[in-house]
Amino acid sequence: MRTSRWKALLSLLFAFSLVAAACSGDESSEGSETASADLAGTEVIITGPERSEQEVGAIQAAMDIFAEENEMTITYTGSADWESEVNVQVEAGNPPDISIFPQPGKLADFYRDGSLQALPDDVVSTVDEYWTDAWTVFGNVDGTQVGVPVKTDIKSLVWYKPAAFEAGGYEIPTTFDEFVALAEQMIADGETPLCVGIESGDATGWPFTDWVEEMMLRFEGVEVYDQWVNHEIPFNDERVVAQMQAVLDLWNTDGMVYADGGTIASTAFQANGTPLVEGDCMMHRQASFFSNQFDEGTVFADGSEDAVDVFYFPSNEGAPVLGAGTLAAGFRDAPEVYAVLNYMASGDYANNRQQAQRELNGGDLSGFLTANSGVDLDSYAPLEQSMISSLTGADVVRFDASDLMPSDVGAGTFWSEGTAAVNGEQDAQEAADKIEASWPA
Amino acid sequence: MLKLLVTVVSVVAAVGTFTALWVGANLVFDQANRSFGRFSAIVGGFVGFVFFGVLHGNRLVTHAGGLEATRDALTFGSAREPVTFFADIVALLWWGAPGALIGAAVAYALSRQEDPKPRLMIGVGAGVVVGLIVAFIFKSAVTPGLRPVPLLAWTAAVGALGGLWSQLRSKRLLPTVATFLGIGVVLGGVGSADLGAGSLIESIIATVVPGALFGFALGSTSHPDSVRRTVIEQKSRAWIFMGPAVLFISSALVIPGIITLILSIRDDDGDRFVGLDNYSRVVRVGGEWNSDNFDLSHWTDFFGSRLLWFGLPLLLIGLLVAALDGRRTGRAADWTPQSGLVAAAGITFLVFGVFSVLRGTVFNNLWWVFTVTVFSTAIGLAVAAWSDGAKGERFAKSIIFMPMAISFVGASVIWRFMYRSQNIQKSQTGTLNAIWAWLGAKTSGAAPTRGDAPDYDPDAYGNLGIGIFDLEFFSFPAKWLFVGIFAALAILCVWRMLVAAQVHGLGGLVGWGVAALIPAYLAYRTASEGIGGYLVQDDGTVVPSPITFLETGPFNNFWLMVVLLWIESGFAMVILSAAIKAVPDDYIEAAKIDGANDSQVFWRIVIPQIAPTIGVVVTTIIVRVTKVYDIVKVMTGGNFDTDVLANRMIDESFQFQNWGVGAALAIILFLSVLPVMVLNIRRMQKEAAV
C-alpha cells in the first residue's frame, strides 16, 4: 500500500517536471533576419480586387520578372469577393502575404488591429523616392508608412466623342456652369447628354458616391471635404445633403440621362460605354479605368470619326482632382515579402506592368495609370499620357471619400442608401440621415 | 511536391489515426475487466493528452514556451507552410505527451487505491498541479483580473445548479456540487474577468481552485468493483460507435454554433460582453424600430392598398358561400373546393397587402416563407394530382422537376435575363419585358396595322417572330384579336358556371364566377386603353415601357420569390406525386362505388392520405426558404428593399465586420428554423416508431 502511494506521487512529480521543461524553452530564437537574405526558393502570395484578364495577366507578368531574377515564386490572385475574403482570411489567422488595397481606410483598420506589418526603412525610402507626398499619405497610418502605392486612377474625367461634339457644334466646357449649360443645350437639340448607371453587383451605388464627392470638392472645397471624410461634420450636414440633392436633381432633369437598363439603378456601370460610342448619349463621367469597359475595337483619341476621348470634369474654381488607387501592404514579416513590396514601389514594377498590360489590352490603352515618377511616359498612349500628367501635376488630389470612410458607410450605407435615393425611394435628406445613423460610434 | 506530400501524409495519418483509435478503443475497453490499472492508465493518458492538446491550441495560453519554440526549432526560422505543418504536429505531441503522462499517472494511482482518503488526496493533488501548470502558462495579455462579484455570483449560481442536479438525478451531493462549483469558478474567474489586468496570483486562484474542485470530484469516486467494470466495458461500446459521428458533428456544427452564440453576446470586435445588446440592435436602434429589419413606417398604406380591396371581398364571398352551403347541411360552414379556393385567394391577397406595406428584412423573410411555401406546395400538388396517370405525365414532370437540378445562383442568373429591362429607345431583350412591350404595342391601338400603313415595319414595335400576332396578315387593329380571346375565356368560365349551377349549389360555381371576372376585366381593359408596356410619346409614336422588375418595390420581392418558386415546385411535385401514387387503390375504388366524384375522391380520400407527406414538404420548404440568400445576393444584392436576414447576416459579418450583430442575426435565423426542424424530427421519430 505504501509503495503504491509513493509510486503515484513520484509519477505525478515526473509528469510535472516534464511539463515544466516544455514550458521553459523560452525565447530561444528571435528570428527576424535583415532584408538582405537570399530569396531563392521563397514563395509570396498576393491577393487583390483587380481581376480582369488583362490586369491579372499584367500584374503576374510584372511579378514573374522579379521572381525569376531572384529564383522565387510570386502568385497573384484577383477576386471579385476580395473584400470579404480578406476579412475572413485575416480573422482566421490565414492571411495572404501581401494584399492590394483599393481602400486606405481598410488598410488602416488592418494595421491598427495588428494584422499588417509596418514597412522597413529601406522600403519606405524607395516609396519616397518614386512617389510624392500627395500619394504616399494614403498608405500612412498614424505616422507609420504601411502601404506602398502601386496604381493610381483619376476619377475627374468625362468621356465623350470628339466627332459627335463637332457635329453638334459643342465646345468642351471649362467650368461646371458651362458643363450644365452644355447639357441643357444638348437636350434642346434633342440629344441625351449623360449616360449614367450605378448597378455594380455587391457594390451597387458607387458611381453615385463618386458624383457626390466630385460635387463636394467643387462646391464645398477641400477643407469641408476632409471634414466630411473624417466625420468632423455629420454626414447629414446641410452642405452634404445639398450636394447629394444636386446630383439627384441633375440626373432627374427630363431628358438628361440615358440609362441603358431602363433606370439608372438598373443600369450596370460597365454598360455605359457602348451607348456613348453609338451616340445614345454624349458624355459619361467616369474614372480613367473605364477605358477597359469599352467594346473591343474602340479607338481612343486618334482623331478618327469613332474615337473616344476625355476632358477634365470642370470646376468653377481651381482644378481639384478626385483620385483613387491601390496600395500594397504586407501581412507577413519576412524578407521576401519586403523585397516584393520594395519592388512594387519602384519604377521597374510600374514599367513592367505597363508594358504587359498595354500588350494584353491590344497595344493601345493599358488602363494602368500610375503617378510613380519612375514610369516611362513614352510607353503610354497619348490619351493616358495626358491623364498621367494631370495626375502628377494636380495641386489638389483627394482620395475617393467612400474608400476612406469606415466600411459600414463607405462600402455600405453610402452605396445602398444612395442607390435607394437614385431609385426614387427617398430624397437626399432621408438618405443622409440614415447614413449618418449608420456611422460606427 | 511538398504540398502533395503533406496531403498524402495527412490523409494517411487521418485514416490511420481513426482506424487505430477505433480498434484501439475496443482493445482498451477489453482491458476494463482484465487489468483495471492498465485500462485506467490508458484512458487517463488519453484524457490528459486531449486536455493539453487543447491547451496548446488555445489562444489564452502562452505560445512562447511550447508551440512557438518548438516550431522555430523545427522549421529553422522559415515559416513555409509544409514545414510548419509538420512542426505543428510535433508541437502537439510535445505538448500532449506530458499531459498524457500526468493523466496516466493519476488514473493509475487511483486504480491502485481503494481507500477513500488517499484517493481524495491523489485527486485533489493532481487537480492542483494541473491548475498550477495552466496558471503559469497563461499569456500575460490574458491573465484574468478577478472581479469578486461576478466570480462569487457565478460560483454560487452554478454550485446551486449542481445541488439541484444532484437531487434531481440522485447523484452524490458533494462530488456533483464540487464539479459544478469548479465550472462556476472557471466561468466567473476566467470567463467574466478583466483579461490582461490580473497578476500571477489571480491566475493561480482562477485555475487552482477549480482544479482542486474537479480533483475532489474525481478523487471521491469509489473504486469500481468487477460488476461496475463490466458495466463500464459494455457502456463504452456505445461510445466507440458514436464517437466518430459525435466528433464530426461537434467540430463542424456544435462548436461553431456555440462560438456564434458567444459572439452574439459580445461587442462587434468580440472583446466585451454586451448581453443582449446585439439582439436589441437588430430590433430597435435609438429608441426607434431598426428600419433595416422592421420598417413599419408605411403601414397606413395598407388601407389604400388595392390588395386589401380585392382580398377582402373574395374572403367574404368565400365565407358567405360556405355559410350558405352550411345552412343546407346544418353546419356552421360547409366548404367546397371552390368556396375554399376563393377564400384562400382572398387571404393570399390580404397577406400580400400586409407584406407590401411592412418592409425590412424580417418582414421580407416572412413574406418569402409564406409565398414560396404556399405556392410551391400548391403548384406541386396541383401538377402531381392532375398529371397522375395522364398522357405525357413523365415528360411534364421531368420539365417541372428540371429546375431542381439548377443551383440557386444559376437560376438567379437565368431569371435576371428574364427580368432584364432596356432603355425605352431600344427593343427589349429581357424575355418578360419583350412580351410585355409587344403586348403593349399590339393592344394600345397606337401601333399602325398592316392595312393603314403598307410600309409598316413590325420590328419597330417589338417583334416576337410569331407571324399572325405580328400583324403580318391582319388588316384590322390587333387589339380586337386580344379582346376576342379574353372575351372567349370569360364566356367559357361563365358557361362552366352555368353548367355547374344545374348540379351543385353555390359552392360548386362560385370559383368559376370569380374566375370569369379576370378575362372579362382584361377584355374590357384591352378594348378601352390596352394592356402591356407602352408609352405614347408627345409626337404620337409608341415606345415600349418596360417594367423594372428588380428595382421597383415592393413587388420586386415577389419577382425574386418566383425564382425559388420555380425551383421548389418541382421538389414538392415529385414528393407529393410519389405519395399520391402510394394511396391504396382500394380506398379510391370504394369511394367511387359509394358514388364519390373525382373532386370528392381527391379532397376527401387522397388529401387526408397524403397529409403527412404534405407536412414534410411544407416543413422542408419552410426551412429552405427561411435561409434564402443566394437569390437575393445575385439578383439585387439586398438593394431596393429586398434584403433578407441571411444576406444581412453576411453583410454585417463579412462586409462591415460587425461580428456581434452578424452572429446575433445568425442565431435569430437558427432559432426561427428550429421549431420547424423539431417538428419534422418529431414526426419522423413518430413514423419510425409506428
Coordinates of C-alpha atoms in Angstrom, one line a residue, chain A residues 1 4-5 7-9 11-12 14-16 18-19 21-31 33 41-43 45 81 83-85 87-88 91-92 106 109-110 113 192 199 201-205 257-263 265-267 271 275 278 280 332 336 407-409 411-413 415-417 419-420 423 425 434 437, chain B residues 3 52 59 62 64-66 68-69 72-73 76-77 79-80 94-95 97-99 101-103 105-106 108-110 112-115 118 121-122 125-126 129 132-133 136-137 269 285 291-292 295 416 420-426 546 548 551-553 556 633-637 639-641 648 651-659:
Chain A
M1 CA 0.0 0.0 0.0
S4 CA 1.9 2.3 -4.4
R5 CA 1.2 5.7 -3.0
K7 CA 4.7 5.4 -6.9
A8 CA 1.7 7.5 -7.7
L9 CA 3.3 10.6 -6.2
S11 CA 4.9 9.6 -11.3
L12 CA 3.0 12.9 -10.7
F14 CA 7.8 13.3 -13.0
A15 CA 5.0 14.4 -15.2
F16 CA 5.1 17.9 -13.7
L18 CA 8.3 17.3 -18.0
V19 CA 5.7 20.0 -18.4
A21 CA 10.7 21.5 -19.1
A22 CA 8.3 22.0 -22.0
C23 CA 7.4 25.5 -20.9
S24 CA 10.9 26.7 -20.1
G25 CA 12.2 26.6 -23.6
D26 CA 11.5 30.4 -23.9
E27 CA 13.0 33.0 -26.1
S28 CA 15.4 30.7 -27.8
S29 CA 15.3 32.3 -31.3
E30 CA 14.4 35.8 -32.1
G31 CA 14.1 35.2 -35.8
E33 CA 16.6 38.5 -40.3
G41 CA 13.1 29.2 -53.1
T42 CA 10.8 31.5 -51.2
E43 CA 7.2 32.0 -52.1
I45 CA 1.2 35.1 -52.3
D81 CA -15.1 39.0 -53.4
E83 CA -13.2 42.4 -49.7
S84 CA -14.9 39.8 -47.7
E85 CA -12.4 37.1 -48.4
N87 CA -11.6 39.8 -43.8
V88 CA -12.2 36.1 -43.3
E91 CA -9.9 36.7 -38.9
A92 CA -9.0 33.0 -39.4
K106 CA -9.4 49.2 -44.7
D109 CA -8.0 49.2 -39.9
F110 CA -5.9 46.2 -40.5
D113 CA -5.6 45.7 -35.2
T192 CA -29.3 62.9 -74.4
E199 CA -25.5 48.9 -60.8
G201 CA -23.4 43.8 -58.0
D202 CA -22.4 44.0 -54.4
A203 CA -21.0 47.5 -54.8
T204 CA -24.1 49.0 -56.5
G205 CA -24.3 52.7 -55.9
V257 CA -29.9 60.8 -68.7
Y258 CA -29.8 57.8 -71.0
A259 CA -30.0 54.7 -68.8
D260 CA -29.3 51.5 -70.8
G261 CA -31.2 49.3 -68.3
G262 CA -34.4 51.4 -68.2
T263 CA -33.5 53.2 -64.9
A265 CA -30.3 51.9 -60.7
S266 CA -30.8 49.0 -63.1
T267 CA -28.0 50.0 -65.5
A271 CA -22.9 49.3 -69.7
P275 CA -24.3 53.8 -75.7
E278 CA -23.3 54.5 -80.5
D280 CA -27.3 57.3 -77.4
R332 CA 3.8 38.6 -43.1
E336 CA 10.9 38.1 -49.2
S407 CA -16.7 50.3 -44.4
D408 CA -20.1 50.3 -42.7
V409 CA -20.6 53.6 -44.6
A411 CA -18.9 50.2 -48.6
G412 CA -22.3 50.0 -47.0
T413 CA -24.9 52.6 -46.5
W415 CA -23.9 52.9 -51.5
S416 CA -27.2 51.3 -50.5
E417 CA -29.0 54.4 -49.3
T419 CA -29.0 53.7 -54.5
A420 CA -32.4 53.9 -52.8
N423 CA -34.2 54.8 -57.4
E425 CA -37.4 55.7 -52.8
K434 CA -29.8 57.1 -42.5
A437 CA -27.1 56.9 -38.2
Chain B
K3 CA 2.3 20.1 -50.7
F52 CA -3.1 19.5 -23.1
R59 CA -5.0 31.4 -27.6
T62 CA 1.4 31.4 -24.0
A64 CA 6.4 31.4 -26.3
G65 CA 7.2 28.3 -24.3
G66 CA 5.9 25.4 -26.1
E68 CA 6.5 28.7 -30.9
A69 CA 9.8 27.5 -29.6
D72 CA 11.1 27.7 -34.6
A73 CA 13.4 24.8 -33.7
F76 CA 14.8 26.6 -38.7
G77 CA 13.1 30.0 -38.7
A79 CA 7.7 29.8 -41.9
R80 CA 6.9 27.8 -45.0
W94 CA 5.4 17.7 -27.4
W95 CA 2.5 19.3 -25.5
A97 CA 3.0 13.9 -24.1
P98 CA 3.3 15.5 -20.6
G99 CA -0.4 15.7 -20.4
L101 CA 1.8 11.2 -18.6
I102 CA 0.1 13.2 -15.9
G103 CA -3.3 11.7 -16.8
A105 CA -0.1 8.6 -13.6
V106 CA -3.2 10.0 -11.8
Y108 CA -3.1 4.5 -12.5
A109 CA -2.6 5.8 -8.9
L110 CA -6.4 5.9 -8.5
R112 CA -4.4 1.1 -7.3
Q113 CA -6.0 2.8 -4.3
E114 CA -9.3 1.6 -2.7
D115 CA -9.3 3.7 0.5
P118 CA -5.8 8.6 -0.2
M121 CA -5.6 13.2 -1.8
I122 CA -4.5 12.0 -5.2
G125 CA -3.3 16.9 -5.6
A126 CA -3.5 16.2 -9.3
V129 CA -0.8 20.5 -10.1
L132 CA -0.8 25.5 -11.4
I133 CA 0.6 24.5 -14.8
F136 CA 1.9 29.6 -15.2
I137 CA 1.4 29.3 -18.9
D269 CA -14.9 43.1 -32.1
V285 CA -32.0 51.5 -32.8
S291 CA -35.7 50.3 -40.2
D292 CA -33.4 47.8 -41.9
D295 CA -39.8 49.2 -41.3
R416 CA -32.0 38.1 -64.4
R420 CA -33.9 42.4 -67.8
S421 CA -35.2 45.9 -68.9
Q422 CA -33.7 48.1 -71.5
N423 CA -33.9 51.8 -72.3
I424 CA -37.1 52.7 -73.9
Q425 CA -35.3 53.7 -77.1
K426 CA -34.1 50.1 -77.6
P546 CA -40.6 48.1 -69.6
T548 CA -38.1 47.3 -63.9
E551 CA -35.8 47.7 -58.9
T552 CA -39.4 48.7 -58.3
G553 CA -40.7 47.9 -54.8
N556 CA -39.6 43.2 -56.7
K633 CA -27.4 38.2 -53.4
V634 CA -27.2 37.5 -57.1
M635 CA -30.2 39.4 -58.2
T636 CA -30.4 42.6 -56.2
G637 CA -27.6 42.3 -53.6
N639 CA -30.8 46.7 -52.6
F640 CA -34.2 48.2 -53.4
D641 CA -35.8 46.9 -50.1
R648 CA -27.9 40.9 -43.9
D651 CA -23.1 41.8 -45.0
E652 CA -22.8 42.6 -41.3
S653 CA -20.2 39.9 -40.6
F654 CA -18.0 39.8 -43.6
Q655 CA -18.5 43.2 -45.2
F656 CA -18.7 45.5 -42.2
Q657 CA -17.1 43.2 -39.7
N658 CA -19.8 43.7 -37.1
W659 CA -19.3 40.2 -35.8

